[in-house]
Coordinates of C-alpha atoms and ligand atoms in Angstrom, one line a residue:
X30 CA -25.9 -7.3 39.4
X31 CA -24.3 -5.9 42.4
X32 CA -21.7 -3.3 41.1
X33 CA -17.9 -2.7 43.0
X34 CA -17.4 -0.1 44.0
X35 CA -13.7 0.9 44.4
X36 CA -12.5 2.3 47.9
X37 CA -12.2 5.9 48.5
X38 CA -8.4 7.1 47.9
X39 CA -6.6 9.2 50.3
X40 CA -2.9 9.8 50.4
X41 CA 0.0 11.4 52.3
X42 CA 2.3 13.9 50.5
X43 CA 5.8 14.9 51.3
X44 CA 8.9 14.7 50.6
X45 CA 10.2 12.3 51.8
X46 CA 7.6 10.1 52.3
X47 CA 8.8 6.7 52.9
X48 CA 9.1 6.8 56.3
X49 CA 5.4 7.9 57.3
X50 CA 4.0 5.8 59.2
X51 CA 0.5 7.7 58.3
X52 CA -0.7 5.3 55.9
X53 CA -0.3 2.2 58.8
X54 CA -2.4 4.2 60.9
X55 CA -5.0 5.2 58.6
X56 CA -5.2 1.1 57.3
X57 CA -5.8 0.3 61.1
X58 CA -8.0 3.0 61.4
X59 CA -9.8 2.2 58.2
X60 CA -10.1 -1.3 59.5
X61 CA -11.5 -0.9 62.6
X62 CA -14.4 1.6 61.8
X63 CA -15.5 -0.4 58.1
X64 CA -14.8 1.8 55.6
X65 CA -14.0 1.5 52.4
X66 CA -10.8 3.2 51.5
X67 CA -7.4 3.4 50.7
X68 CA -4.1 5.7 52.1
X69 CA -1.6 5.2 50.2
X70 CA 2.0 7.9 50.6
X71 CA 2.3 10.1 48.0
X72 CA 6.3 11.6 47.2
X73 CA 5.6 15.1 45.7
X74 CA 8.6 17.4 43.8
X75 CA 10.2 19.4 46.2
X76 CA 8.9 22.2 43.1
X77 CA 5.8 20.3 42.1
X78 CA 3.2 20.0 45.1
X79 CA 0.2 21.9 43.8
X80 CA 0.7 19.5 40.3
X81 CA 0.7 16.3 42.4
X82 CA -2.1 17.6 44.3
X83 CA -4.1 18.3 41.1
X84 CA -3.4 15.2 39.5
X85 CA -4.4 12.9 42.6
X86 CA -7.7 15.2 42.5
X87 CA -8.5 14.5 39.1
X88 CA -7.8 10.8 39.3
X89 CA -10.9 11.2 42.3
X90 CA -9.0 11.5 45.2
X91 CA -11.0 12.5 48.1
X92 CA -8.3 13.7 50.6
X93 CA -4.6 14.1 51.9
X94 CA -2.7 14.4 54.8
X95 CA 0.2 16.9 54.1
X96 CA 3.9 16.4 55.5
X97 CA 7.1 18.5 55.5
X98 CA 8.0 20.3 53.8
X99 CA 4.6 21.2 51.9
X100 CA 2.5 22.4 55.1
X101 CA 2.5 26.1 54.0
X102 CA 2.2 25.3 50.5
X103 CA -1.0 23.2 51.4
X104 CA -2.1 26.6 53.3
X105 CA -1.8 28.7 50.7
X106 CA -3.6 25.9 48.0
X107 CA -6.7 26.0 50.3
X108 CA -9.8 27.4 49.1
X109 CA -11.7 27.8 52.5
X110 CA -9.5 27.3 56.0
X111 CA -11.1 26.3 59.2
X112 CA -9.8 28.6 62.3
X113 CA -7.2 26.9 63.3
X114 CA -5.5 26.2 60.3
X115 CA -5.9 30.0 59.9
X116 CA -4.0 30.8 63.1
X117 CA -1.6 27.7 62.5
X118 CA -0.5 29.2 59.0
X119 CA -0.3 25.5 57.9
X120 CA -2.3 22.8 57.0
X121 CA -2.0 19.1 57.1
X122 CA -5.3 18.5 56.1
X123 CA -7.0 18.5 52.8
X124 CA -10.6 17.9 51.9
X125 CA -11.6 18.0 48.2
X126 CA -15.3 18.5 47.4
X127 CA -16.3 19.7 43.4
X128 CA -13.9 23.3 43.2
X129 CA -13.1 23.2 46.4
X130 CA -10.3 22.3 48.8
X131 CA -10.7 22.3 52.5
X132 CA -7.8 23.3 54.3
X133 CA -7.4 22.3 58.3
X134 CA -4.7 21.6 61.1
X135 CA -5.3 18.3 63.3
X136 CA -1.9 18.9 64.7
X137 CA -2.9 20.7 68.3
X138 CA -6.2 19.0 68.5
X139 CA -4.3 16.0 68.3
X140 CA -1.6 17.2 71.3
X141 CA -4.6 18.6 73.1
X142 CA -6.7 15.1 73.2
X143 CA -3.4 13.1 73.5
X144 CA -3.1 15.3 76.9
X145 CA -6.7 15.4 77.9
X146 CA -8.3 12.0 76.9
X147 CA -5.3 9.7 76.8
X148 CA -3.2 11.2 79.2
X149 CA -6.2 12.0 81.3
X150 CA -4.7 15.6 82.4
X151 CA -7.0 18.1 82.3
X152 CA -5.7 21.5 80.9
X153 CA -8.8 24.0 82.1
X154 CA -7.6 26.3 84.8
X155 CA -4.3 25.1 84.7
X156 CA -0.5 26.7 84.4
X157 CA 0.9 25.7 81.2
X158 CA 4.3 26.3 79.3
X159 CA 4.9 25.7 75.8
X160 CA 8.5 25.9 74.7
X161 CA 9.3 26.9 71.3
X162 CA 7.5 29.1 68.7
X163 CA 8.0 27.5 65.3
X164 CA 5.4 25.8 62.9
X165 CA 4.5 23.4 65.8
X166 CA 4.1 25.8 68.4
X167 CA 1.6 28.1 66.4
X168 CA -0.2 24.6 65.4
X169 CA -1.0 24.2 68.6
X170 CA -2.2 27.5 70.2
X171 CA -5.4 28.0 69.3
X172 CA -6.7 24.1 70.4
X173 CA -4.7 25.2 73.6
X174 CA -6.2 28.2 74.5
X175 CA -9.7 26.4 73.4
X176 CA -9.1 24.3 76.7
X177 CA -8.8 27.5 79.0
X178 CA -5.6 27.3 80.7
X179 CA -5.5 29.5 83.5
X180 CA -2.0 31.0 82.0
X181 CA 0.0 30.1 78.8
X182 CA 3.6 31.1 78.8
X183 CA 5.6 30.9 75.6
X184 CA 9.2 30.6 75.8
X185 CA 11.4 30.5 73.3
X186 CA 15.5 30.8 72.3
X187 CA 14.3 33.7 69.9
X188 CA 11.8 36.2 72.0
X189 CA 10.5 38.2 69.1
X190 CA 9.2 34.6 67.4
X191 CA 7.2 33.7 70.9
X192 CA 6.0 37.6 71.0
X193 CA 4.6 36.9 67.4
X194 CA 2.9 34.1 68.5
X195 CA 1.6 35.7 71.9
X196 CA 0.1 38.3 69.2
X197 CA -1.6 35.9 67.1
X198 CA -3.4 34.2 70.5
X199 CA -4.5 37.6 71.4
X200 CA -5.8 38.6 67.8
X201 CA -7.6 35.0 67.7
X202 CA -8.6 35.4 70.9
X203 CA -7.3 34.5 74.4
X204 CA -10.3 35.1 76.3
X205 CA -9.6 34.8 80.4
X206 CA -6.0 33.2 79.5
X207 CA -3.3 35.3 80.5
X208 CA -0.2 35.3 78.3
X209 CA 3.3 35.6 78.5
X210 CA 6.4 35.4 76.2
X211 CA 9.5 34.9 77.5
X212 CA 13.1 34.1 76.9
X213 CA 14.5 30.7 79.3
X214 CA 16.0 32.6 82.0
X215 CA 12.3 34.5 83.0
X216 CA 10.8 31.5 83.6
X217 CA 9.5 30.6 87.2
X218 CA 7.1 29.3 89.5
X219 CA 6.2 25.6 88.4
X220 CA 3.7 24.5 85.6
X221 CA 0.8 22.1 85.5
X222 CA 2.3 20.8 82.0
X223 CA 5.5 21.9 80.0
X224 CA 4.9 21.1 76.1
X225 CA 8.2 20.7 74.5
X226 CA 7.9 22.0 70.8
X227 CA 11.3 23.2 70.5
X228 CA 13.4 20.9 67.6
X229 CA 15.9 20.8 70.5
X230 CA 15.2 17.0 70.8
X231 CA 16.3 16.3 67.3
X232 CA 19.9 16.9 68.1
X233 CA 19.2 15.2 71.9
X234 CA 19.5 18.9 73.5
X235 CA 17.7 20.4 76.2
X236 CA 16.3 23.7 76.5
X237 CA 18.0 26.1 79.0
X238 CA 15.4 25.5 81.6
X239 CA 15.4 25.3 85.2
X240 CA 14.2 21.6 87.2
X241 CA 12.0 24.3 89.4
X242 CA 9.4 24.4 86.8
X243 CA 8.5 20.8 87.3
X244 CA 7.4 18.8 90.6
X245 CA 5.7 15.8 90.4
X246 CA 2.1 16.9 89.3
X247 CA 3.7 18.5 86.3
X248 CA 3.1 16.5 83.1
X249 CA 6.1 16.9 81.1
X250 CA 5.3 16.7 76.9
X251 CA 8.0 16.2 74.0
X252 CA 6.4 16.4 70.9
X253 CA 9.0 14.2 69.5
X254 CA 9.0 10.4 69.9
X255 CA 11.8 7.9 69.6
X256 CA 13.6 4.6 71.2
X257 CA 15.0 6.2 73.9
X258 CA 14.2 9.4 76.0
X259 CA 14.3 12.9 74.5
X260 CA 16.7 15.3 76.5
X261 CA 14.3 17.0 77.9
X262 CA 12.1 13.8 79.0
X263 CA 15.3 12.8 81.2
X264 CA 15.7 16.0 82.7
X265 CA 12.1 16.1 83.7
X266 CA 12.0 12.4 84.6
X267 CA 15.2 13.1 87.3
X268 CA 12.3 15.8 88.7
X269 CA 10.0 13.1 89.0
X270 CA 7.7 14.6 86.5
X271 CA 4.7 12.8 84.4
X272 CA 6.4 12.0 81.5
X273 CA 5.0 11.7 77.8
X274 CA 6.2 11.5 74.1
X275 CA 4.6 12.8 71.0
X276 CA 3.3 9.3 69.7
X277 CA -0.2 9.7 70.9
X278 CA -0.2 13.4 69.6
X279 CA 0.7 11.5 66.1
X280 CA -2.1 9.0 66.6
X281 CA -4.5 11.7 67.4
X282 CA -3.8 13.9 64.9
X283 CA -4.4 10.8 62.2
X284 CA -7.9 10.3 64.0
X285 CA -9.0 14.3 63.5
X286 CA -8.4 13.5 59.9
X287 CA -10.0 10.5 59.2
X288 CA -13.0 12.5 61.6
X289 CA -12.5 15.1 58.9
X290 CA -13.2 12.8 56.3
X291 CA -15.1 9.9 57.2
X292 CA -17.3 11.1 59.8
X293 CA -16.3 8.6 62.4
X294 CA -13.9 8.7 65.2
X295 CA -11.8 6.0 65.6
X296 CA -11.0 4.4 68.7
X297 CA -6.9 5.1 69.4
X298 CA -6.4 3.7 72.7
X299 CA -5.5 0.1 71.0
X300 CA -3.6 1.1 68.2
X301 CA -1.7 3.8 70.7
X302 CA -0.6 0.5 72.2
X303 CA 0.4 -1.3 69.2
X304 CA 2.0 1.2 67.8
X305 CA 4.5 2.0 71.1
X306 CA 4.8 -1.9 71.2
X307 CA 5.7 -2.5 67.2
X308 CA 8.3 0.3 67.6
X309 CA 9.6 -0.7 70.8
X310 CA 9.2 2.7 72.0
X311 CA 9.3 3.3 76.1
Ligands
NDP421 P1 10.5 24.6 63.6 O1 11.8 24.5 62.9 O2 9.4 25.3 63.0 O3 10.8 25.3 65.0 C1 11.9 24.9 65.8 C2 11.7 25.5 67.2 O4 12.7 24.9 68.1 C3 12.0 27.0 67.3 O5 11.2 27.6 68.3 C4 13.5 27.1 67.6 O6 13.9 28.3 68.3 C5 13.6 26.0 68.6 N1 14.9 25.4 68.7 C6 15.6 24.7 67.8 N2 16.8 24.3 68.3 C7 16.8 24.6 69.6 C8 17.8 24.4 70.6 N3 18.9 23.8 70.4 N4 17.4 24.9 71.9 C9 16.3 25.5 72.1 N5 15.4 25.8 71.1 C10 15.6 25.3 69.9 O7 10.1 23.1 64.0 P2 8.7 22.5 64.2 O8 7.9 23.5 65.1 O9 8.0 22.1 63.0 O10 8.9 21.2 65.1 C11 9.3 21.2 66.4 C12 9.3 19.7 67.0 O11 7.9 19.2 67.0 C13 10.1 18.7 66.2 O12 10.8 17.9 67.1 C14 9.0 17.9 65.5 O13 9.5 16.6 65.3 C15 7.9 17.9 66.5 N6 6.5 17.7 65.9 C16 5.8 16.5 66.3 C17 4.6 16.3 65.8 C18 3.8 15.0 66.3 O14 2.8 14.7 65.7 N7 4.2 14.3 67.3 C19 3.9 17.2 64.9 C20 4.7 18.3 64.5 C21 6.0 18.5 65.0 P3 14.3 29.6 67.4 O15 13.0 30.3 67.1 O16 15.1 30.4 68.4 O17 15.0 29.1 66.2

């Protein structure tokens, strides 16, 4: 007699949780390659992550995404960290094998593929400005600078933050990248691709920035998504820039994970589509 075996579990925590749209992704996902799991979201305490963690491990979990606000609590919970998650300070991706959990960051590898392989835009040798210096902003630096930029400037409303961060690439490692930090108003010359990391978008502002930086080879990148244009996607759109949203940085992100865990890549390009299509995104 054949036994069943039930499906490997999987969940993402935050709080809140309910609007994730993680576990649609990871079913597709899931789906597509043939595995046999489940992904299911997970609302933790705001004072009880590491005891939601536990239990879903001892019930056999195999692995969770992490959400806000429990990134840096998932860092310090780790019992081995990859380099990136290292250098992001967060994690947002947990691996749980006997005593140990696996800590990593899928965040900038997933903007870094979203750029390269879906956008098709390569990043080697090229001028690139990142805007911002907060928790995304670190995520992303080390699978930037992987790609060998020519230069990576960091700008950001606060200097000292985008100095920390410029001191972190070089302690990690810049290699032939040269590096800047700057406030807005130092900013010139135009740039291969502006990333947009700055929480400006939340609140549909636009950071101080002048329409010089961009000409139409520029790819301009909000890490935010949503129904209509971010600020700064309209502003770079009237310079008749490449424009793209954070969606596909989402997607890819989700696929590093299930990497992570499954050992198979999942094909995004269709569920990229679906995805823009189901939430009538532009
Ligand atoms: P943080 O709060 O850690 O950092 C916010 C950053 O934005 C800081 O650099 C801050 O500058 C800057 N900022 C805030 N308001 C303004 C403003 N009005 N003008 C200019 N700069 C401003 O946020 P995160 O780094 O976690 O998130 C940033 C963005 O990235 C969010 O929009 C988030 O939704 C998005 N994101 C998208 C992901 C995806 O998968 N698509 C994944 C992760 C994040 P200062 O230091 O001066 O305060």
């Amino acid at each position: 007699m054949n036994a069943i075996l039930s499906p490997d579990q999987y969940v993402v925590i935050g709080n809140p949780i309910a609007h994730s749209k993680s576990p649609a992704i990871h079913a597709r996902f899931a789906s597509l390659c043939k595995q046999h799991m489940e992904y299911q979201p997970l609302l933790a305490p705001l004072d009880g992550f590491a005891a939601s963690v536990a239990a879903f491990r001892d019930g056999g979990g195999k692995g969770a995404n992490v959400t806000v606000p429990f990134k840096l609590q998932a860092y310090a919970l780790a019992t081995q960290l990859t380099a990136r998650a290292q250098l992001a300070g967060a994690v947002n991706t947990l691996s749980f094998s006997g005593n140990e959990i696996f800590g990593d960051n899928t965040d900038g590898v997933g903007l870094v593929n979203d750029i390269v392989r879906n956008a098709g835009k390569t990043l080697k040798g090229k001028r690139v400005l990142l805007l911002g210096a907060g928790g995304a902003a670190r995520g992303v630096l080390l699978p930037l600078l992987s790609e060998q930029p020519s230069e990576l400037v960091i700008a950001n409303r606060t200097l000292s933050k985008a100095e920390e961060l410029l001191v972190l690439a070089q302690q990690h490692g810049a290699g032939s990248v040269k590096l800047q930090a700057c406030e807005w108003a130092v900013l010139s010359g135009r740039f291969d691709v502006i990333i947009n990391a700055t929480s400006a978008s939340l609140s549909d502002e636009l950071p101080p920035i002048s329409a010089t930086l961009f000409d139409a080879h520029t790819l301009a990148y909000d890490m935010m998504y949503g129904a209509q244009l971010t600020a700064f996607l309209r502003f770079a759109q009237t310079q008749g820039a490449q424009l793209r949203d954070g969606l596909g940085m989402l997607v890819e992100q989700a696929a590093e994970s299930f990497y992570i865990w499954r050992g198979v890549r999942p094909d995004t390009a269709m569920l990229l589509l679906e995805l823009r299509e189901a939430l009538e995104l532009p």
